[in-house]
Coordinates of C-alpha atoms in Angstrom, one line a residue:
X1 CA 32.7 49.1 12.1
X2 CA 30.1 51.8 11.1
X3 CA 26.3 50.8 11.6
X4 CA 24.3 50.2 8.6
X5 CA 21.9 52.9 7.4
X6 CA 18.2 52.2 7.8
X7 CA 18.0 52.0 3.9
X8 CA 20.6 49.4 3.6
X9 CA 19.8 47.3 6.9
X10 CA 17.4 44.7 5.0
X11 CA 20.4 44.0 2.6
X12 CA 23.3 43.9 5.2
X13 CA 25.7 41.2 5.1
X14 CA 26.7 38.9 7.9
X15 CA 29.8 40.8 8.3
X16 CA 27.7 43.9 9.5
X17 CA 28.0 44.4 13.5
X18 CA 24.7 46.2 13.6
X19 CA 21.9 44.0 15.5
X20 CA 18.9 42.8 13.4
X21 CA 15.7 44.8 13.3
X22 CA 13.1 43.6 15.6
X23 CA 9.8 42.8 14.2
X24 CA 8.4 46.1 15.4
X25 CA 11.2 48.3 13.9
X26 CA 10.9 46.4 10.6
X27 CA 7.4 48.2 10.2
X28 CA 8.0 51.4 12.3
X29 CA 10.9 54.0 11.3
X30 CA 11.4 55.8 14.6
X31 CA 13.6 58.5 12.8
X32 CA 11.0 59.4 10.3
X33 CA 8.3 59.0 13.0
X34 CA 6.1 56.8 10.5
X35 CA 5.5 53.3 9.2
X36 CA 7.9 51.9 6.7
X37 CA 6.2 51.5 3.2
X38 CA 5.4 48.0 2.2
X39 CA 7.7 46.0 0.1
X40 CA 6.6 45.7 -3.4
X41 CA 7.5 42.9 -5.6
X42 CA 7.0 42.8 -9.2
X43 CA 5.4 39.1 -10.2
X44 CA 6.0 38.4 -14.1
X45 CA 2.7 37.6 -15.8
X46 CA 1.7 33.9 -15.8
X47 CA 4.2 33.1 -13.1
X48 CA 1.3 32.2 -10.7
X49 CA -1.4 31.2 -12.8
X50 CA -0.9 29.6 -16.2
X51 CA -2.4 31.3 -19.1
X52 CA -5.6 29.4 -21.0
X53 CA -3.0 28.9 -24.0
X54 CA -0.7 27.0 -21.7
X55 CA -3.5 24.9 -19.9
X56 CA -4.7 24.1 -23.6
X57 CA -1.3 22.8 -24.5
X58 CA -1.4 20.4 -21.8
X59 CA -5.2 19.4 -22.3
X60 CA -4.6 15.8 -23.0
X61 CA -2.5 15.3 -19.7
X62 CA -5.2 17.2 -17.7
X63 CA -8.1 15.1 -19.4
X64 CA -6.6 11.6 -18.5
X65 CA -5.6 12.7 -15.0
X66 CA -8.8 13.8 -14.0
X67 CA -10.5 10.6 -15.7
X68 CA -8.0 8.2 -13.7
X69 CA -8.7 9.9 -10.5
X70 CA -12.4 9.8 -11.2
X71 CA -12.2 6.2 -12.1
X72 CA -10.4 5.4 -8.7
X73 CA -13.0 7.3 -6.8
X74 CA -15.7 5.5 -8.4
X75 CA -14.0 2.2 -7.7
X76 CA -13.4 3.1 -4.2
X77 CA -17.0 4.2 -3.4
X78 CA -19.2 2.0 -5.5
X79 CA -20.9 -0.8 -3.9
X80 CA -20.3 -3.5 -6.7
X81 CA -17.6 -3.5 -9.8
X82 CA -19.0 -2.0 -13.0
X83 CA -16.4 -3.3 -15.6
X84 CA -18.6 -2.1 -18.5
X85 CA -18.7 1.5 -16.8
X86 CA -14.9 1.7 -16.2
X87 CA -14.1 0.4 -19.9
X88 CA -16.5 3.0 -21.3
X89 CA -15.2 5.9 -19.1
X90 CA -11.5 5.0 -19.8
X91 CA -12.1 4.8 -23.9
X92 CA -14.2 7.9 -23.8
X93 CA -11.6 9.8 -21.8
X94 CA -8.9 8.5 -24.3
X95 CA -11.1 9.8 -27.3
X96 CA -11.6 13.2 -25.7
X97 CA -7.8 13.4 -24.9
X98 CA -7.0 12.6 -28.3
X99 CA -9.4 15.5 -29.6
X100 CA -7.5 17.9 -26.9
X101 CA -4.1 16.8 -28.5
X102 CA -5.4 18.0 -32.0
X103 CA -7.0 21.0 -30.6
X104 CA -3.8 21.9 -28.7
X105 CA -2.0 21.4 -32.1
X106 CA -3.9 24.5 -33.6
X107 CA -1.9 26.6 -31.5
X108 CA 1.5 25.0 -31.1
X109 CA 4.5 26.4 -29.1
X110 CA 6.1 26.2 -25.9
X111 CA 4.4 26.4 -22.6
X112 CA 5.4 26.6 -18.9
X113 CA 8.7 28.3 -19.5
X114 CA 9.6 26.3 -22.4
X115 CA 9.2 23.0 -20.5
X116 CA 6.7 21.7 -22.6
X117 CA 6.9 22.0 -26.4
X118 CA 3.5 21.3 -28.4
X119 CA 4.6 20.8 -32.0
X120 CA 4.0 18.2 -34.7
X121 CA 6.4 15.7 -33.3
X122 CA 4.8 15.9 -29.9
X123 CA 1.3 15.9 -31.4
X124 CA 2.3 12.7 -33.2
X125 CA 3.5 10.6 -30.3
X126 CA 0.8 11.9 -28.1
X127 CA -1.8 10.8 -30.5
X128 CA 0.2 7.4 -30.9
X129 CA 0.2 6.4 -27.1
X130 CA -3.5 7.6 -26.9
X131 CA -4.4 5.3 -29.7
X132 CA -2.4 2.4 -28.0
X133 CA -4.2 3.1 -24.7
X134 CA -7.6 2.9 -26.4
X135 CA -6.8 -0.4 -28.1
X136 CA -5.7 -1.7 -24.8
X137 CA -9.0 -1.0 -23.1
X138 CA -10.9 -2.5 -25.8
X139 CA -8.8 -5.6 -25.8
X140 CA -8.8 -5.8 -21.8
X141 CA -12.5 -5.4 -21.2
X142 CA -13.2 -9.1 -21.9
X143 CA -10.0 -10.3 -20.4
X144 CA -10.9 -8.6 -17.0
X145 CA -14.4 -10.0 -17.0
X146 CA -13.0 -13.3 -17.8
X147 CA -10.2 -13.2 -15.0
X148 CA -12.6 -11.8 -12.5
X149 CA -10.1 -8.9 -12.0
X150 CA -10.9 -5.3 -10.7
X151 CA -11.6 -3.2 -14.0
X152 CA -11.3 0.2 -11.9
X153 CA -7.7 0.1 -10.7
X154 CA -6.6 -1.5 -13.7
X155 CA -8.0 1.2 -16.1
X156 CA -6.9 4.0 -13.9
X157 CA -3.3 2.7 -13.8
X158 CA -3.5 2.4 -17.6
X159 CA -4.6 6.1 -18.0
X160 CA -1.8 7.2 -15.5
X161 CA 0.8 5.4 -17.6
X162 CA -0.3 7.1 -20.8
X163 CA -0.3 10.4 -18.9
X164 CA 3.4 9.9 -18.3
X165 CA 4.1 8.8 -21.9
X166 CA 2.2 11.9 -23.1
X167 CA 4.3 14.1 -20.9
X168 CA 7.4 12.3 -22.3
X169 CA 6.4 13.1 -25.8
X170 CA 5.7 16.8 -25.1
X171 CA 8.5 17.3 -22.7
X172 CA 11.3 19.8 -23.8
X173 CA 13.3 19.6 -20.4
X174 CA 15.0 16.7 -18.9
X175 CA 13.5 17.0 -15.4
X176 CA 10.0 17.0 -17.0
X177 CA 11.0 14.1 -19.2
X178 CA 12.0 12.0 -16.3
X179 CA 9.1 12.7 -14.3
X180 CA 7.0 11.6 -17.2
X181 CA 8.9 8.4 -17.6
X182 CA 8.5 7.6 -13.8
X183 CA 4.8 8.1 -13.8
X184 CA 4.8 5.8 -16.9
X185 CA 7.1 3.2 -15.4
X186 CA 5.5 2.9 -11.9
X187 CA 2.1 2.4 -13.3
X188 CA 3.5 -0.3 -15.8
X189 CA 5.3 -2.4 -13.0
X190 CA 1.9 -2.6 -11.3
X191 CA 0.0 -3.7 -14.3
X192 CA 2.6 -6.4 -15.1
X193 CA 1.6 -8.1 -12.0
X194 CA -1.9 -7.0 -11.7
X195 CA -3.3 -10.5 -11.2
X196 CA -2.2 -11.0 -7.6
X197 CA -2.8 -14.7 -7.6
X198 CA -0.7 -15.3 -10.9
X199 CA 2.9 -16.0 -9.7
X200 CA 4.2 -15.6 -13.4
X201 CA 2.7 -11.9 -13.2
X202 CA 4.1 -11.3 -9.8
X203 CA 7.7 -12.4 -11.0
X204 CA 7.5 -10.4 -14.2
X205 CA 6.5 -7.4 -12.2
X206 CA 9.3 -7.8 -9.7
X207 CA 11.8 -8.4 -12.6
X208 CA 10.5 -5.4 -14.5
X209 CA 10.5 -3.2 -11.2
X210 CA 14.3 -4.1 -10.2
X211 CA 15.7 -3.9 -13.7
X212 CA 13.7 -0.8 -14.5
X213 CA 15.0 1.0 -11.2
X214 CA 18.5 0.1 -12.2
X215 CA 18.1 1.4 -15.9
X216 CA 16.5 4.5 -14.3
X217 CA 19.6 5.3 -12.0
X218 CA 21.8 5.4 -15.2
X219 CA 19.4 7.9 -16.8
X220 CA 19.2 10.1 -13.7
X221 CA 23.1 10.0 -13.4
X222 CA 23.3 11.0 -17.1
X223 CA 20.9 14.0 -16.3
X224 CA 23.1 15.1 -13.5
X225 CA 26.2 15.1 -15.4
X226 CA 24.6 17.2 -18.4
X227 CA 23.1 19.6 -15.7
X228 CA 26.8 19.8 -14.2
X229 CA 28.3 20.4 -17.7
X230 CA 25.7 22.7 -19.3
X231 CA 24.3 24.4 -16.3
X232 CA 20.7 23.7 -17.6
X233 CA 18.2 21.0 -18.2
X234 CA 16.5 22.6 -21.1
X235 CA 17.2 20.9 -24.4
X236 CA 17.7 24.1 -26.4
X237 CA 20.1 25.5 -23.7
X238 CA 22.2 22.2 -23.4
X239 CA 22.4 22.2 -27.3
X240 CA 23.7 25.8 -27.4
X241 CA 26.2 24.9 -24.6
X242 CA 27.5 21.9 -26.2
X243 CA 27.8 23.4 -29.6
X244 CA 30.2 26.2 -27.8
X245 CA 32.3 23.7 -25.6
X246 CA 31.8 19.8 -26.1
X247 CA 33.8 17.8 -23.5
X248 CA 34.2 14.2 -22.2
X249 CA 31.6 14.9 -19.5
X250 CA 28.8 15.6 -22.1
X251 CA 29.8 12.4 -24.0
X252 CA 29.6 10.2 -20.9
X253 CA 26.4 11.9 -20.1
X254 CA 24.8 10.9 -23.6
X255 CA 26.0 7.2 -23.1
X256 CA 24.5 7.0 -19.8
X257 CA 21.1 8.4 -20.9
X258 CA 21.3 6.0 -23.7
X259 CA 21.6 3.0 -21.4
X260 CA 18.4 4.2 -19.5
X261 CA 16.3 4.9 -22.6
X262 CA 17.9 1.9 -24.4
X263 CA 16.2 -0.3 -21.5
X264 CA 12.8 1.4 -21.8
X265 CA 12.6 0.5 -25.6
X266 CA 14.1 -3.3 -25.0
X267 CA 16.9 -2.7 -27.1
X268 CA 20.0 -5.0 -27.1
X269 CA 22.3 -5.3 -24.8
X270 CA 19.5 -4.0 -22.3
X271 CA 16.6 -6.3 -23.4
X272 CA 17.0 -9.0 -20.7
X273 CA 13.8 -8.1 -18.9
X274 CA 11.5 -8.2 -22.1
X275 CA 11.0 -11.8 -22.7
X276 CA 10.0 -12.7 -19.1
X277 CA 8.1 -9.8 -18.5
X278 CA 5.9 -10.0 -21.6
X279 CA 5.4 -13.9 -21.0
X280 CA 4.4 -13.3 -17.3
X281 CA 2.1 -10.0 -17.7
X282 CA -1.2 -10.4 -18.7
X283 CA -1.6 -10.4 -22.7
X284 CA -3.2 -6.8 -22.8
X285 CA -0.6 -5.4 -20.7
X286 CA 2.3 -7.2 -22.6
X287 CA 0.7 -5.6 -25.8
X288 CA 0.5 -2.2 -24.1
X289 CA 4.3 -2.5 -23.0
X290 CA 5.5 -3.4 -26.2
X291 CA 3.7 -0.4 -28.0
X292 CA 2.9 2.4 -25.7
X293 CA 6.1 3.0 -23.4
X294 CA 8.2 2.0 -26.3
X295 CA 6.9 4.7 -28.6
X296 CA 7.1 7.3 -25.9
X297 CA 10.8 6.1 -25.0
X298 CA 11.7 6.5 -28.9
X299 CA 10.1 9.7 -28.6
X300 CA 12.7 10.9 -25.8
X301 CA 15.3 9.4 -27.5
X302 CA 14.8 11.2 -30.8
X303 CA 14.2 14.7 -29.2
X304 CA 17.0 14.5 -26.8
X305 CA 19.9 13.1 -29.0
X306 CA 18.8 15.0 -32.1
X307 CA 18.1 18.4 -30.2
X308 CA 20.4 18.5 -27.1
X309 CA 23.3 16.1 -28.4
X310 CA 23.2 16.6 -32.1
X311 CA 26.5 18.9 -31.9
X312 CA 28.2 15.6 -30.8
X313 CA 26.4 13.3 -33.0
X314 CA 29.4 11.6 -34.3
X315 CA 30.3 10.5 -30.6
X316 CA 27.0 8.7 -30.1
X317 CA 26.1 7.4 -33.4
X318 CA 28.4 4.3 -33.1
X319 CA 26.6 3.5 -29.8
X320 CA 23.5 3.5 -31.6
X321 CA 24.3 1.3 -34.7
X322 CA 26.1 -1.1 -32.3
X323 CA 22.8 -1.4 -30.3
X324 CA 20.6 -1.5 -33.6
X325 CA 22.8 -4.3 -34.9
X326 CA 22.8 -6.2 -31.5
X327 CA 19.1 -5.6 -31.4
X328 CA 18.1 -7.2 -34.7
X329 CA 20.5 -10.2 -34.6
X330 CA 19.8 -11.2 -31.0
X331 CA 16.0 -10.7 -31.1
X332 CA 15.6 -12.5 -34.4
X333 CA 18.0 -15.6 -33.9
X334 CA 16.5 -15.9 -30.2
X335 CA 12.9 -16.0 -31.6
X336 CA 13.9 -18.8 -34.0
X337 CA 14.3 -20.9 -30.7
X338 CA 11.1 -20.0 -29.3
X339 CA 7.9 -22.4 -28.9
X340 CA 5.8 -20.0 -26.6
X341 CA 4.2 -17.3 -28.7
X342 CA 4.5 -14.6 -26.0
X343 CA 8.2 -15.2 -25.8
X344 CA 8.3 -15.2 -29.6
X345 CA 6.7 -11.9 -29.8
X346 CA 9.0 -10.4 -27.1
X347 CA 12.0 -11.1 -29.1
X348 CA 10.5 -10.0 -32.0
X349 CA 9.7 -6.9 -30.1
X350 CA 13.7 -6.5 -29.7
X351 CA 14.4 -7.1 -33.1
X352 CA 12.0 -4.4 -34.2
X353 CA 13.5 -1.8 -31.7
X354 CA 16.7 -2.5 -33.6
X355 CA 15.0 -1.7 -36.9
X356 CA 14.1 1.7 -35.5
X357 CA 17.5 2.6 -34.0
X358 CA 18.7 2.2 -37.8
X359 CA 16.6 5.0 -38.7
X360 CA 18.0 6.8 -35.6
X361 CA 21.5 6.2 -36.8
X362 CA 20.9 8.1 -40.1
X363 CA 20.5 11.3 -38.3
X364 CA 18.3 12.8 -41.0
X365 CA 14.8 14.2 -41.3
X366 CA 13.9 11.4 -43.5
X367 CA 14.9 8.9 -40.7
X368 CA 13.4 10.5 -38.2
X369 CA 10.0 10.6 -40.2
X370 CA 10.6 6.8 -41.1
X371 CA 11.1 6.0 -37.3
X372 CA 7.8 7.5 -36.4
X373 CA 5.8 5.8 -39.2
X374 CA 7.2 2.6 -38.3
X375 CA 6.5 2.9 -34.6
X376 CA 2.9 3.5 -35.6
X377 CA 2.8 0.7 -38.0
X378 CA 4.3 -1.6 -35.3
X379 CA 2.0 -0.5 -32.8
X380 CA -1.0 -1.7 -34.8
X381 CA 0.1 -4.8 -35.9
X382 CA 1.7 -5.8 -32.5
X383 CA -1.6 -4.8 -30.6
X384 CA -3.5 -7.1 -33.2
X385 CA -1.2 -9.9 -32.8
X386 CA -1.5 -9.8 -28.8
X387 CA -5.1 -9.6 -29.0
X388 CA -5.2 -12.8 -30.9
X389 CA -3.1 -14.3 -28.2
X390 CA -5.4 -13.1 -25.6
X391 CA -8.3 -14.7 -27.4
X392 CA -6.6 -18.1 -27.9
X393 CA -5.1 -18.3 -24.3
X394 CA -8.3 -18.8 -22.5
X395 CA -9.2 -18.4 -18.9
X396 CA -6.0 -18.1 -16.3
X397 CA -3.9 -17.4 -19.5
X398 CA -2.0 -20.7 -19.9
X399 CA 1.3 -20.5 -21.8
X400 CA 0.2 -20.5 -25.5
X401 CA 2.5 -22.7 -27.6
X402 CA 2.8 -22.2 -31.5
X403 CA 1.4 -25.8 -31.8
X404 CA -2.0 -24.1 -30.1
X405 CA -2.9 -22.3 -33.5
X406 CA -2.9 -25.3 -35.2
X407 CA -6.1 -25.6 -37.5
X408 CA -7.2 -21.9 -36.4
X409 CA -8.0 -21.4 -40.1
X410 CA -10.5 -24.0 -40.1
X411 CA -12.1 -23.2 -36.8
X412 CA -12.3 -19.6 -36.8
X413 CA -11.4 -18.1 -40.2
X414 CA -11.8 -14.5 -39.4
X415 CA -9.4 -14.7 -36.2
X416 CA -6.8 -16.7 -38.3
X417 CA -7.0 -14.2 -41.4
X418 CA -6.5 -11.1 -39.2
X419 CA -3.5 -12.9 -37.3
X420 CA -2.1 -13.8 -40.6
X421 CA -2.3 -10.1 -41.7
X422 CA -0.3 -9.0 -38.7
X423 CA 2.4 -11.7 -39.2
X424 CA 2.7 -10.6 -42.9
X425 CA 3.0 -6.9 -41.8
X426 CA 5.7 -8.0 -39.1
X427 CA 7.6 -9.5 -41.8
X428 CA 7.2 -6.5 -44.3
X429 CA 5.1 -8.0 -46.9
X430 CA 3.5 -5.3 -49.4
X431 CA 0.2 -3.6 -48.9
X432 CA 0.8 -3.7 -45.3
X433 CA 2.1 -1.1 -42.8
X434 CA 5.3 -2.9 -42.0
X435 CA 6.4 -2.9 -45.5
X436 CA 6.5 0.8 -45.9
X437 CA 7.9 1.2 -42.6
X438 CA 10.9 -1.0 -43.3
X439 CA 11.1 0.5 -46.7
X440 CA 11.6 4.2 -45.4
X441 CA 14.0 3.1 -42.7
X442 CA 16.2 1.4 -45.2
X443 CA 15.9 4.4 -47.7
X444 CA 17.1 6.7 -44.9
X445 CA 19.9 4.4 -43.9
X446 CA 21.0 4.2 -47.7
X447 CA 20.8 8.2 -48.1
X448 CA 22.9 8.4 -45.1
X449 CA 25.6 6.0 -46.6
X450 CA 24.9 3.3 -44.2
X451 CA 24.9 0.4 -47.0
X452 CA 26.5 -2.3 -44.6
X453 CA 23.9 -1.6 -42.0
X454 CA 21.2 -1.8 -44.4
X455 CA 22.3 -5.0 -45.9
X456 CA 22.5 -6.6 -42.3
X457 CA 18.9 -5.3 -41.6
X458 CA 17.6 -6.8 -44.7
X459 CA 19.4 -10.3 -43.9
X460 CA 17.7 -10.0 -40.3
X461 CA 14.3 -9.5 -42.0
X462 CA 15.0 -12.7 -44.0
X463 CA 15.5 -14.5 -40.8
X464 CA 12.5 -13.0 -38.9
X465 CA 10.3 -14.1 -42.0
X466 CA 11.0 -17.9 -41.0
X467 CA 9.5 -17.9 -37.6
X468 CA 6.4 -15.6 -38.7
X469 CA 6.0 -18.1 -41.5
X470 CA 6.1 -20.9 -39.3
X471 CA 3.1 -19.7 -37.3
X472 CA 1.3 -18.9 -40.4
X473 CA 1.9 -22.6 -41.5
X474 CA 0.7 -24.2 -38.5
X475 CA -2.6 -22.3 -38.5
X476 CA -3.5 -23.3 -42.0
X477 CA -1.7 -26.5 -42.8
X478 CA -2.2 -28.4 -39.4
X479 CA -5.2 -30.2 -38.1
X480 CA -7.1 -28.3 -35.4
X481 CA -5.7 -29.0 -32.0
X482 CA -7.1 -28.9 -28.3
X483 CA -6.9 -25.1 -28.2
X484 CA -8.5 -24.4 -31.3
X485 CA -11.3 -27.0 -30.5
X486 CA -12.1 -25.3 -27.2
X487 CA -12.1 -21.6 -28.5
X488 CA -15.0 -19.2 -27.7
X489 CA -16.5 -17.4 -30.4
X490 CA -14.9 -14.2 -31.4
X491 CA -17.3 -11.4 -30.2
X492 CA -17.5 -8.0 -28.5
X493 CA -14.6 -6.0 -27.6
X494 CA -11.9 -8.8 -28.6
X495 CA -13.3 -8.6 -32.3
X496 CA -12.9 -4.8 -32.2
X497 CA -9.5 -5.4 -30.8
X498 CA -8.6 -7.3 -33.8
X499 CA -10.6 -5.6 -36.5
X500 CA -9.5 -2.1 -35.7
X501 CA -5.6 -2.9 -35.9
X502 CA -6.2 -4.8 -39.2
X503 CA -7.7 -1.9 -40.8
X504 CA -5.3 0.5 -39.7
X505 CA -2.3 -1.8 -40.9
X506 CA -4.2 -2.1 -44.4
X507 CA -4.7 1.7 -44.7
X508 CA -1.0 2.4 -43.8
X509 CA -0.1 -0.3 -46.3
X510 CA -2.2 1.2 -49.2
X511 CA -2.1 5.0 -48.5
X512 CA 1.0 5.9 -46.5
X513 CA 1.6 9.3 -47.8
X514 CA -0.6 11.4 -45.4
X515 CA 1.0 10.0 -42.3
X516 CA 4.5 10.0 -43.6
X517 CA 4.1 13.8 -45.0
X518 CA 3.0 14.8 -41.6
X519 CA 5.9 13.1 -39.8
X520 CA 8.3 14.7 -42.3
X521 CA 6.8 18.1 -41.5
X522 CA 6.9 17.3 -37.6
X523 CA 10.7 16.8 -37.7
X524 CA 12.3 20.0 -38.8
X525 CA 12.2 21.4 -35.4
X526 CA 14.3 18.7 -33.8
X527 CA 17.5 19.7 -35.8

């Protein structure tokens, strides 16, 4: 076999009989009597260092990551705990991150080779999870002082979880979305069992971790299958491939990914973890889990299924409406039998996930906008309801029964009035955010000829009204019980954690137009 020429020696295949060049001969050419010219590589612009516009588009994540790391360093190096300092730094970082999300929206577009997409949809959910985090920090301040828990680690974990949720909202590539989901989930597992001496919290964290890991395996398997079918994890590339050649492997991948995401949004039949985790976790953490991770997971569901899997929508649509029907029915009828308030709110959360899935089933621009509006309204009313539970539960957070709300209207009229507002919004009474949320969802379903699903959703709403009104009647019609008699005054951060969501609920119920218009404008890129 002839020897390779010097110009081809560097690219010679393994079949070449010539010996490899020595390190000296790689740089010295004896035939020419001179050193070989150095290899020249052409590095694409921005391949090593991101541009300023790309960094701007991930500003919220950078701000929150830096703040969380700073909190952990202060907590580790500080001589004594500073709960007020940690809460103030966390709240301030979240406000700055929210401003960063708005600033990034001034220059929307893709970043990092299309892995991140900053558009109206991503900005909406970024602001939503940041708002949920801010209200959780406010509600947690007094709770952590009351329980004597470490505020530094708690707030750092909370910020890291929000970083993951923000990545999920802006992710346009499955691997990045999965990384964001894991960042959020791992932090949430620890937060669920944050009170080390509380066996209920430890049990909740263990259940959440084990079942969450199982659901994550389904999601990851679905990602692997779609990569094998499409040869890419980019959502636009997957959509283009599926539009040309849909197949059975793609449908199986969509089903597996729906199982993983369905667990994160606590949709039936993947809801078995929610009641135990919400009951055992600290009340501010339960409120956070019911709003932040749920909203981020729905953002992933909407973007993935209405972008990548839209060409096979007729295949996955039955899966979604079956889950919607099961979630509404199981959630509402199970809530009827609950006496523990946190378990009641947990089953209520399952039912509300079903309402959002009704909007997803519509597969329309109005349906997506309705889902976005409803998730925002639900976040405020559920955070407010859990803030009231945090206030009533007292130190060591005993199990709070419906009877413990007896006479609250007489003992603390403000707390009772705000809790009543949240309950009425959860029912969907006019002049509350919950009313317009359900109205737009039902309208989207009717526009898509889903009359039967709309009727079933309305019947489920009527069932839900019973257990919400039962709590309302106990607050105002019964004599004050032991829990109401021992209540501390509503002051400080807990008052803010109740008043802010109440104002937001009223604003969304009286002036819903601005939010809905922004949501509608934000959905056109998904299709």
